[in-house]
């Protein structure tokens, strides 16, 4: 026979299980769908590692928290029951147990969830930490202690503070609950009477109050111990102090604050131990009060002493006192950003460039960007968008080897923007089953424009038309991109729209390996996940259909590797007929001792340690380690076995397109402005601080950005794809040097600083911009083009090192007033030494500058279309004889007519017609002159 209790258990178990399922239903669905997705990507082990790590952390944290609170509150209850002289009754005890365990369990569960979600990675990094083999200068600990151990210790300390605070609050609350449920038994004659003093003594000596004091003493002791731990940790965090002349521990921190922290630690430990012995007699109470007062006094006195030492000892002799700490700051900041790896070379500027030198640097000239990324993006969208629902997200700069020669190219993927679909076409079938992907790419060399001043497309149209075999695309469909933020379903009974073709549309069927098969169970799961009943009832789906989720390439890789920060702008690459996206991943820390932070979050260590590659068709993700010297990525490699591959394992065609990322290069450049100085005296006085030059870009003055160039470095034989940034002295505008990051072959990641001689003044970008604006001929033309419905846009000023000289090139765009008008390259400005010229082509500008020097520009120096749409009046030649007009008045009348016609053409957005009329007007004015 089954007894009654057993029957109750048998009946209640499935009910409880059902309730748990209902409460955690969404969580279970989320877990199952996440598992399916990680399985599809091939990173199921990473998913299990994250889940297992969090679970393994939740359980012990829950047990510790629950045990600590339950044990302490049990101790409170036992002491209270004994002191109050009451017996526990079954009914009250039953009610109290339910409330007690329920409340403690909820508090423990909340704390364990928060801690496991935030600190699971800190624990994994702690157990798998990799040594930096560099010791800090104060405590002589390996930097791995600060990067991997200190964050976890701080987290444990915070947990202990929370627990001690909770214990104090809960002990008071629980004491009140016990007092209400179990009123203390009063012995006969225990009546508070007599004078005030006797009443006070009786209350103080009451059993309940003494018990409460005992409980609070224990909780207070725990709190004081955590406080002591905090004071101890504060000494390590002095290495991130910002009080002195530099970031990091300074004279006052090391000579005063550190000792104050040690004294406070000792006092707090003493008080905690003293509290545990009890404070029932007045002598102990006085000692404790004295100790507490001493702790408070030490804190205030320490602050006062620190301030006094800083003001009266350090400040008047700051350089002398802070010199060793300035050296620490220089050394560790340099190490934290890899500035010690920069190869410094002298660049002997002579500014004696001739036409022969130009000829010898034809690879550099052929790759001069006479177009900019922003105007090029507008042109791509206008010229190659084809339909309103296609959009180019951004334009990326890369290099390809065409017939063995390097060619810098603008590329962009043509993605599907479903929000641009006609409202009536935005049905579920269209958005999920039919319009599933973008199509193809557009590409244009940076140095080529057509006769309208727009990029000369070499990859274009639908189906994809590629003029070069190196840029041929066999799989143009883009299922995973930068605008793919929703899920789609492939292998359905609906034909997928591929691309428009005349009055009809081409269709396709997905043949890739991406996606999750939609069997009945999976259809139910995803219908619940997306609250989409159509996933269940659609007749267009079958068991072979697959759902493609997490299609945004950056979010996709972030989901797999949330512990790495990825650059938000991935760039598209063509390799072996397929489209890939490459994203740069960074490892960061804010715990590098003595290193100056580069952002408001306090991060003071960064490495570009990962290159992530995503196949735009299949969605396959691969992670490659690009910095094998980074201990943080080495630690992640230990945690996640087989997740990261060596960069040597990257396919050769993709490896040729890895780039040193702009973000980290800009951070390093800005840190180098100050930290190129290693002498503490010069550093302290900021005698040799550098600055980022200013330029006039798109008609606004702004700091120059790192730009990708293709040029030949000094002492090298051929041009390379480089990332470059020029520098000027702080407060001055002349150039002092430039830094490059190399990208090609075995030189990838090598940084070189070319330092100019200090005894020469080399004109800087800002000075060139001012000379352009002040040039009589150029400023006159700019004013003319900026009038009556058109706008002149100034492009990036290119600072191009060539042999022992610096050449400046800046493109000019004209945009008509029409909303759909495309900025068109109409002029090229070139500057060398004190000479500034403007022409319709780069070839013409260079001819003007170097006309008097030896050498001729070779015929293949620039492409035929490089001359632009505007014919140069000076190059056309003018008839110096009879103008063909009967009188001067007739010629003037004709000039006025040409001017009016030109302005009308400009208003209508016809830039080519405007230029033709202006050129004719120019010839006529010369004849009149």
Short mmCIF file of N, CA and C in Angstrom, two decimals, residues 381-487:
data_model
loop_
_atom_site.label_atom_id
_atom_site.label_comp_id
_atom_site.label_asym_id
_atom_site.label_seq_id
_atom_site.Cartn_x
_atom_site.Cartn_y
_atom_site.Cartn_z
N UNK A 381 25.43 54.24 -54.80
CA UNK A 381 24.00 54.07 -54.57
C UNK A 381 23.17 54.64 -55.72
N UNK A 382 23.62 55.74 -56.30
CA UNK A 382 22.86 56.34 -57.40
C UNK A 382 23.05 55.58 -58.70
N UNK A 383 24.27 55.16 -58.97
CA UNK A 383 24.58 54.56 -60.27
C UNK A 383 24.37 53.06 -60.32
N UNK A 384 24.55 52.39 -59.17
CA UNK A 384 24.50 50.93 -59.16
C UNK A 384 23.42 50.37 -58.22
N UNK A 385 22.61 51.26 -57.64
CA UNK A 385 21.52 50.79 -56.78
C UNK A 385 20.48 50.02 -57.55
N UNK A 386 20.27 50.34 -58.81
CA UNK A 386 19.38 49.65 -59.75
C UNK A 386 17.90 49.75 -59.36
N UNK A 387 17.59 49.39 -58.13
CA UNK A 387 16.22 49.46 -57.64
C UNK A 387 16.22 50.14 -56.27
N UNK A 388 15.10 50.68 -55.88
CA UNK A 388 15.01 51.41 -54.62
C UNK A 388 15.27 50.56 -53.40
N UNK A 389 15.11 49.23 -53.53
CA UNK A 389 15.29 48.36 -52.36
C UNK A 389 16.71 47.83 -52.23
N UNK A 390 17.63 48.28 -53.09
CA UNK A 390 19.04 47.92 -52.94
C UNK A 390 19.80 49.09 -52.31
N UNK A 391 20.76 48.75 -51.48
CA UNK A 391 21.54 49.81 -50.84
C UNK A 391 22.97 49.33 -50.60
N UNK A 392 23.90 50.22 -50.87
CA UNK A 392 25.30 50.00 -50.52
C UNK A 392 25.51 50.61 -49.14
N UNK A 393 25.88 49.78 -48.18
CA UNK A 393 25.98 50.24 -46.79
C UNK A 393 27.16 51.18 -46.60
N UNK A 394 28.30 50.83 -47.14
CA UNK A 394 29.48 51.68 -47.07
C UNK A 394 30.44 51.28 -48.17
N UNK A 395 31.46 52.10 -48.36
CA UNK A 395 32.49 51.81 -49.36
C UNK A 395 33.77 51.47 -48.62
N UNK A 396 34.38 50.35 -48.97
CA UNK A 396 35.61 49.89 -48.34
C UNK A 396 36.79 50.08 -49.29
N UNK A 397 37.93 50.39 -48.74
CA UNK A 397 39.16 50.55 -49.52
C UNK A 397 40.03 49.32 -49.35
N UNK A 398 40.43 48.74 -50.47
CA UNK A 398 41.26 47.53 -50.43
C UNK A 398 42.18 47.54 -51.63
N UNK A 399 43.01 46.53 -51.74
CA UNK A 399 43.91 46.42 -52.89
C UNK A 399 43.81 45.03 -53.47
N UNK A 400 43.94 44.97 -54.78
CA UNK A 400 43.95 43.72 -55.52
C UNK A 400 45.15 43.74 -56.46
N UNK A 401 45.61 42.57 -56.76
CA UNK A 401 46.75 42.47 -57.67
C UNK A 401 46.22 42.11 -59.06
N UNK A 402 46.28 43.10 -59.95
CA UNK A 402 45.77 42.95 -61.31
C UNK A 402 46.96 42.75 -62.24
N UNK A 403 47.02 41.57 -62.85
CA UNK A 403 48.16 41.22 -63.71
C UNK A 403 49.49 41.43 -62.99
N UNK A 404 49.50 41.12 -61.70
CA UNK A 404 50.72 41.22 -60.92
C UNK A 404 51.01 42.60 -60.36
N UNK A 405 50.22 43.61 -60.72
CA UNK A 405 50.44 44.97 -60.23
C UNK A 405 49.38 45.33 -59.19
N UNK A 406 49.82 46.02 -58.15
CA UNK A 406 48.90 46.40 -57.09
C UNK A 406 47.97 47.51 -57.57
N UNK A 407 46.69 47.36 -57.25
CA UNK A 407 45.69 48.36 -57.63
C UNK A 407 44.77 48.61 -56.44
N UNK A 408 44.72 49.85 -55.96
CA UNK A 408 43.83 50.20 -54.85
C UNK A 408 42.43 50.43 -55.40
N UNK A 409 41.43 49.86 -54.70
CA UNK A 409 40.07 49.80 -55.24
C UNK A 409 39.05 50.14 -54.16
N UNK A 410 37.96 50.80 -54.57
CA UNK A 410 36.77 50.97 -53.73
C UNK A 410 35.82 49.82 -54.03
N UNK A 411 35.29 49.17 -52.98
CA UNK A 411 34.33 48.09 -53.15
C UNK A 411 33.16 48.27 -52.20
N UNK A 412 32.01 47.79 -52.62
CA UNK A 412 30.85 47.80 -51.73
C UNK A 412 29.88 46.72 -52.17
N UNK A 413 29.25 46.09 -51.20
CA UNK A 413 28.28 45.01 -51.49
C UNK A 413 26.89 45.61 -51.66
N UNK A 414 26.17 45.11 -52.65
CA UNK A 414 24.80 45.57 -52.92
C UNK A 414 23.84 44.72 -52.08
N UNK A 415 23.36 45.31 -51.00
CA UNK A 415 22.50 44.56 -50.08
C UNK A 415 21.04 44.94 -50.26
N UNK A 416 20.19 44.04 -49.78
CA UNK A 416 18.75 44.23 -49.88
C UNK A 416 18.24 44.95 -48.63
N UNK A 417 17.64 46.11 -48.83
CA UNK A 417 17.06 46.88 -47.73
C UNK A 417 15.54 46.74 -47.82
N UNK A 418 15.00 45.81 -47.03
CA UNK A 418 13.58 45.47 -47.16
C UNK A 418 12.65 46.61 -46.77
N UNK A 419 13.16 47.53 -45.96
CA UNK A 419 12.33 48.67 -45.58
C UNK A 419 12.02 49.56 -46.78
N UNK A 420 12.82 49.43 -47.85
CA UNK A 420 12.61 50.22 -49.05
C UNK A 420 11.67 49.55 -50.05
N UNK A 421 11.26 48.33 -49.72
CA UNK A 421 10.26 47.68 -50.57
C UNK A 421 8.95 48.46 -50.53
N UNK A 422 8.22 48.41 -51.63
CA UNK A 422 6.91 49.05 -51.65
C UNK A 422 6.05 48.50 -50.50
N UNK A 423 5.28 49.37 -49.88
CA UNK A 423 4.49 48.96 -48.71
C UNK A 423 3.61 47.74 -49.01
N UNK A 424 3.06 47.71 -50.20
CA UNK A 424 2.17 46.59 -50.57
C UNK A 424 2.95 45.29 -50.80
N UNK A 425 4.25 45.42 -50.98
CA UNK A 425 5.07 44.22 -51.23
C UNK A 425 5.68 43.66 -49.96
N UNK A 426 5.44 44.32 -48.82
CA UNK A 426 6.07 43.88 -47.58
C UNK A 426 5.22 42.84 -46.84
N UNK A 427 4.83 41.81 -47.58
CA UNK A 427 4.09 40.71 -46.98
C UNK A 427 5.05 39.74 -46.33
N UNK A 428 4.52 38.81 -45.54
CA UNK A 428 5.35 37.83 -44.86
C UNK A 428 6.06 36.94 -45.88
N UNK A 429 5.36 36.53 -46.91
CA UNK A 429 5.94 35.67 -47.93
C UNK A 429 7.09 36.38 -48.63
N UNK A 430 6.88 37.65 -48.98
CA UNK A 430 7.93 38.40 -49.67
C UNK A 430 9.15 38.62 -48.78
N UNK A 431 8.91 39.07 -47.56
CA UNK A 431 10.03 39.45 -46.70
C UNK A 431 10.78 38.25 -46.12
N UNK A 432 10.12 37.09 -46.00
CA UNK A 432 10.76 35.93 -45.38
C UNK A 432 11.15 34.83 -46.38
N UNK A 433 10.40 34.70 -47.45
CA UNK A 433 10.64 33.59 -48.37
C UNK A 433 11.15 34.03 -49.74
N UNK A 434 10.78 35.22 -50.17
CA UNK A 434 11.09 35.62 -51.54
C UNK A 434 12.29 36.57 -51.63
N UNK A 435 12.22 37.69 -50.92
CA UNK A 435 13.32 38.65 -50.94
C UNK A 435 14.29 38.29 -49.79
N UNK A 436 15.18 37.40 -50.12
CA UNK A 436 16.02 36.79 -49.07
C UNK A 436 17.46 37.29 -49.06
N UNK A 437 17.91 37.96 -50.12
CA UNK A 437 19.34 38.25 -50.20
C UNK A 437 19.63 39.46 -51.08
N UNK A 438 20.82 40.02 -50.84
CA UNK A 438 21.33 41.05 -51.74
C UNK A 438 22.04 40.39 -52.91
N UNK A 439 22.61 41.24 -53.78
CA UNK A 439 23.19 40.66 -54.98
C UNK A 439 24.40 41.46 -55.46
N UNK A 440 25.55 40.80 -55.50
CA UNK A 440 26.72 41.34 -56.17
C UNK A 440 27.39 42.50 -55.47
N UNK A 441 28.34 43.07 -56.17
CA UNK A 441 29.11 44.19 -55.65
C UNK A 441 29.33 45.22 -56.75
N UNK A 442 29.77 46.39 -56.31
CA UNK A 442 30.27 47.40 -57.23
C UNK A 442 31.70 47.71 -56.81
N UNK A 443 32.56 47.94 -57.79
CA UNK A 443 33.96 48.24 -57.49
C UNK A 443 34.48 49.23 -58.50
N UNK A 444 35.39 50.09 -58.04
CA UNK A 444 35.99 51.10 -58.91
C UNK A 444 37.38 51.41 -58.41
N UNK A 445 38.36 51.52 -59.32
CA UNK A 445 39.70 51.94 -58.89
C UNK A 445 39.64 53.35 -58.29
N UNK A 446 40.45 53.59 -57.28
CA UNK A 446 40.41 54.89 -56.60
C UNK A 446 40.93 56.00 -57.50
N UNK A 447 41.67 55.65 -58.55
CA UNK A 447 42.31 56.68 -59.37
C UNK A 447 41.59 56.91 -60.70
N UNK A 448 40.43 56.29 -60.90
CA UNK A 448 39.75 56.41 -62.18
C UNK A 448 38.38 57.05 -62.02
N UNK A 449 38.10 58.01 -62.88
CA UNK A 449 36.75 58.59 -62.96
C UNK A 449 36.36 58.64 -64.43
N UNK A 450 35.06 58.61 -64.67
CA UNK A 450 34.60 58.70 -66.05
C UNK A 450 34.47 60.17 -66.47
N UNK A 451 33.95 60.41 -67.64
CA UNK A 451 33.88 61.78 -68.15
C UNK A 451 32.89 62.65 -67.40
N UNK A 452 32.05 62.05 -66.58
CA UNK A 452 31.12 62.82 -65.75
C UNK A 452 31.71 63.11 -64.37
N UNK A 453 32.95 62.65 -64.14
CA UNK A 453 33.58 62.89 -62.84
C UNK A 453 33.15 61.90 -61.77
N UNK A 454 32.61 60.77 -62.20
CA UNK A 454 32.12 59.76 -61.26
C UNK A 454 33.02 58.51 -61.32
N UNK A 455 32.96 57.66 -60.27
CA UNK A 455 33.82 56.47 -60.27
C UNK A 455 33.64 55.62 -61.51
N UNK A 456 34.75 55.14 -62.04
CA UNK A 456 34.74 54.28 -63.22
C UNK A 456 34.58 52.84 -62.76
N UNK A 457 33.38 52.28 -62.93
CA UNK A 457 33.08 50.97 -62.39
C UNK A 457 33.77 49.86 -63.18
N UNK A 458 34.41 48.96 -62.44
CA UNK A 458 35.00 47.78 -63.09
C UNK A 458 34.29 46.50 -62.64
N UNK A 459 33.48 46.58 -61.58
CA UNK A 459 32.53 45.52 -61.22
C UNK A 459 31.19 46.21 -61.07
N UNK A 460 30.20 45.75 -61.82
CA UNK A 460 28.95 46.49 -61.85
C UNK A 460 27.82 45.60 -62.36
N UNK A 461 26.62 46.16 -62.27
CA UNK A 461 25.42 45.61 -62.91
C UNK A 461 24.96 44.27 -62.34
N UNK A 462 23.78 43.85 -62.85
CA UNK A 462 23.18 42.56 -62.49
C UNK A 462 22.67 41.90 -63.77
N UNK A 463 23.12 40.70 -64.13
CA UNK A 463 24.13 39.89 -63.42
C UNK A 463 25.47 40.61 -63.39
N UNK A 464 26.33 40.16 -62.51
CA UNK A 464 27.57 40.87 -62.25
C UNK A 464 28.46 40.88 -63.48
N UNK A 465 28.89 42.09 -63.83
CA UNK A 465 29.80 42.27 -64.96
C UNK A 465 31.14 42.72 -64.39
N UNK A 466 32.13 41.85 -64.50
CA UNK A 466 33.46 42.16 -64.00
C UNK A 466 34.44 42.21 -65.17
N UNK A 467 35.16 43.31 -65.28
CA UNK A 467 36.11 43.47 -66.36
C UNK A 467 37.41 42.70 -66.12
N UNK A 468 37.61 42.27 -64.87
CA UNK A 468 38.88 41.64 -64.50
C UNK A 468 38.63 40.26 -63.92
N UNK A 469 39.45 39.31 -64.32
CA UNK A 469 39.28 37.94 -63.80
C UNK A 469 39.53 37.87 -62.31
N UNK A 470 40.38 38.77 -61.78
CA UNK A 470 40.67 38.78 -60.34
C UNK A 470 39.46 39.20 -59.52
N UNK A 471 38.51 39.88 -60.15
CA UNK A 471 37.32 40.37 -59.46
C UNK A 471 36.05 39.66 -59.93
N UNK A 472 36.22 38.52 -60.53
CA UNK A 472 35.06 37.75 -60.98
C UNK A 472 34.29 37.20 -59.78
N UNK A 473 32.97 37.24 -59.83
CA UNK A 473 32.13 36.76 -58.74
C UNK A 473 31.20 35.65 -59.26
N UNK A 474 31.38 34.43 -58.75
CA UNK A 474 30.54 33.30 -59.15
C UNK A 474 29.33 33.13 -58.24
N UNK A 475 29.47 33.54 -56.98
CA UNK A 475 28.37 33.46 -56.02
C UNK A 475 28.03 34.88 -55.55
N UNK A 476 27.24 35.59 -56.32
CA UNK A 476 26.98 37.00 -56.00
C UNK A 476 25.91 37.21 -54.93
N UNK A 477 25.17 36.16 -54.56
CA UNK A 477 24.08 36.31 -53.60
C UNK A 477 24.63 36.59 -52.20
N UNK A 478 24.05 37.58 -51.52
CA UNK A 478 24.50 37.99 -50.19
C UNK A 478 23.39 37.69 -49.18
N UNK A 479 23.51 36.54 -48.53
CA UNK A 479 22.54 36.15 -47.50
C UNK A 479 22.97 36.66 -46.12
N UNK A 480 24.25 36.94 -45.98
CA UNK A 480 24.79 37.43 -44.71
C UNK A 480 25.57 38.70 -45.01
N UNK A 481 25.16 39.81 -44.40
CA UNK A 481 25.81 41.08 -44.69
C UNK A 481 25.70 42.05 -43.53
N UNK A 482 25.75 43.34 -43.85
CA UNK A 482 25.70 44.38 -42.83
C UNK A 482 24.30 44.97 -42.66
N UNK A 483 23.40 44.66 -43.58
CA UNK A 483 22.01 45.14 -43.48
C UNK A 483 21.03 44.00 -43.26
N UNK A 484 21.52 42.79 -43.12
CA UNK A 484 20.67 41.60 -42.98
C UNK A 484 20.34 41.40 -41.50
N UNK A 485 19.32 42.09 -41.04
CA UNK A 485 19.00 42.09 -39.61
C UNK A 485 17.75 41.28 -39.26
N UNK A 486 17.25 40.49 -40.20
CA UNK A 486 16.08 39.67 -39.92
C UNK A 486 16.35 38.24 -40.36
N UNK A 487 15.43 37.35 -40.05
CA UNK A 487 15.60 35.97 -40.49
C UNK A 487 14.88 35.77 -41.82
#
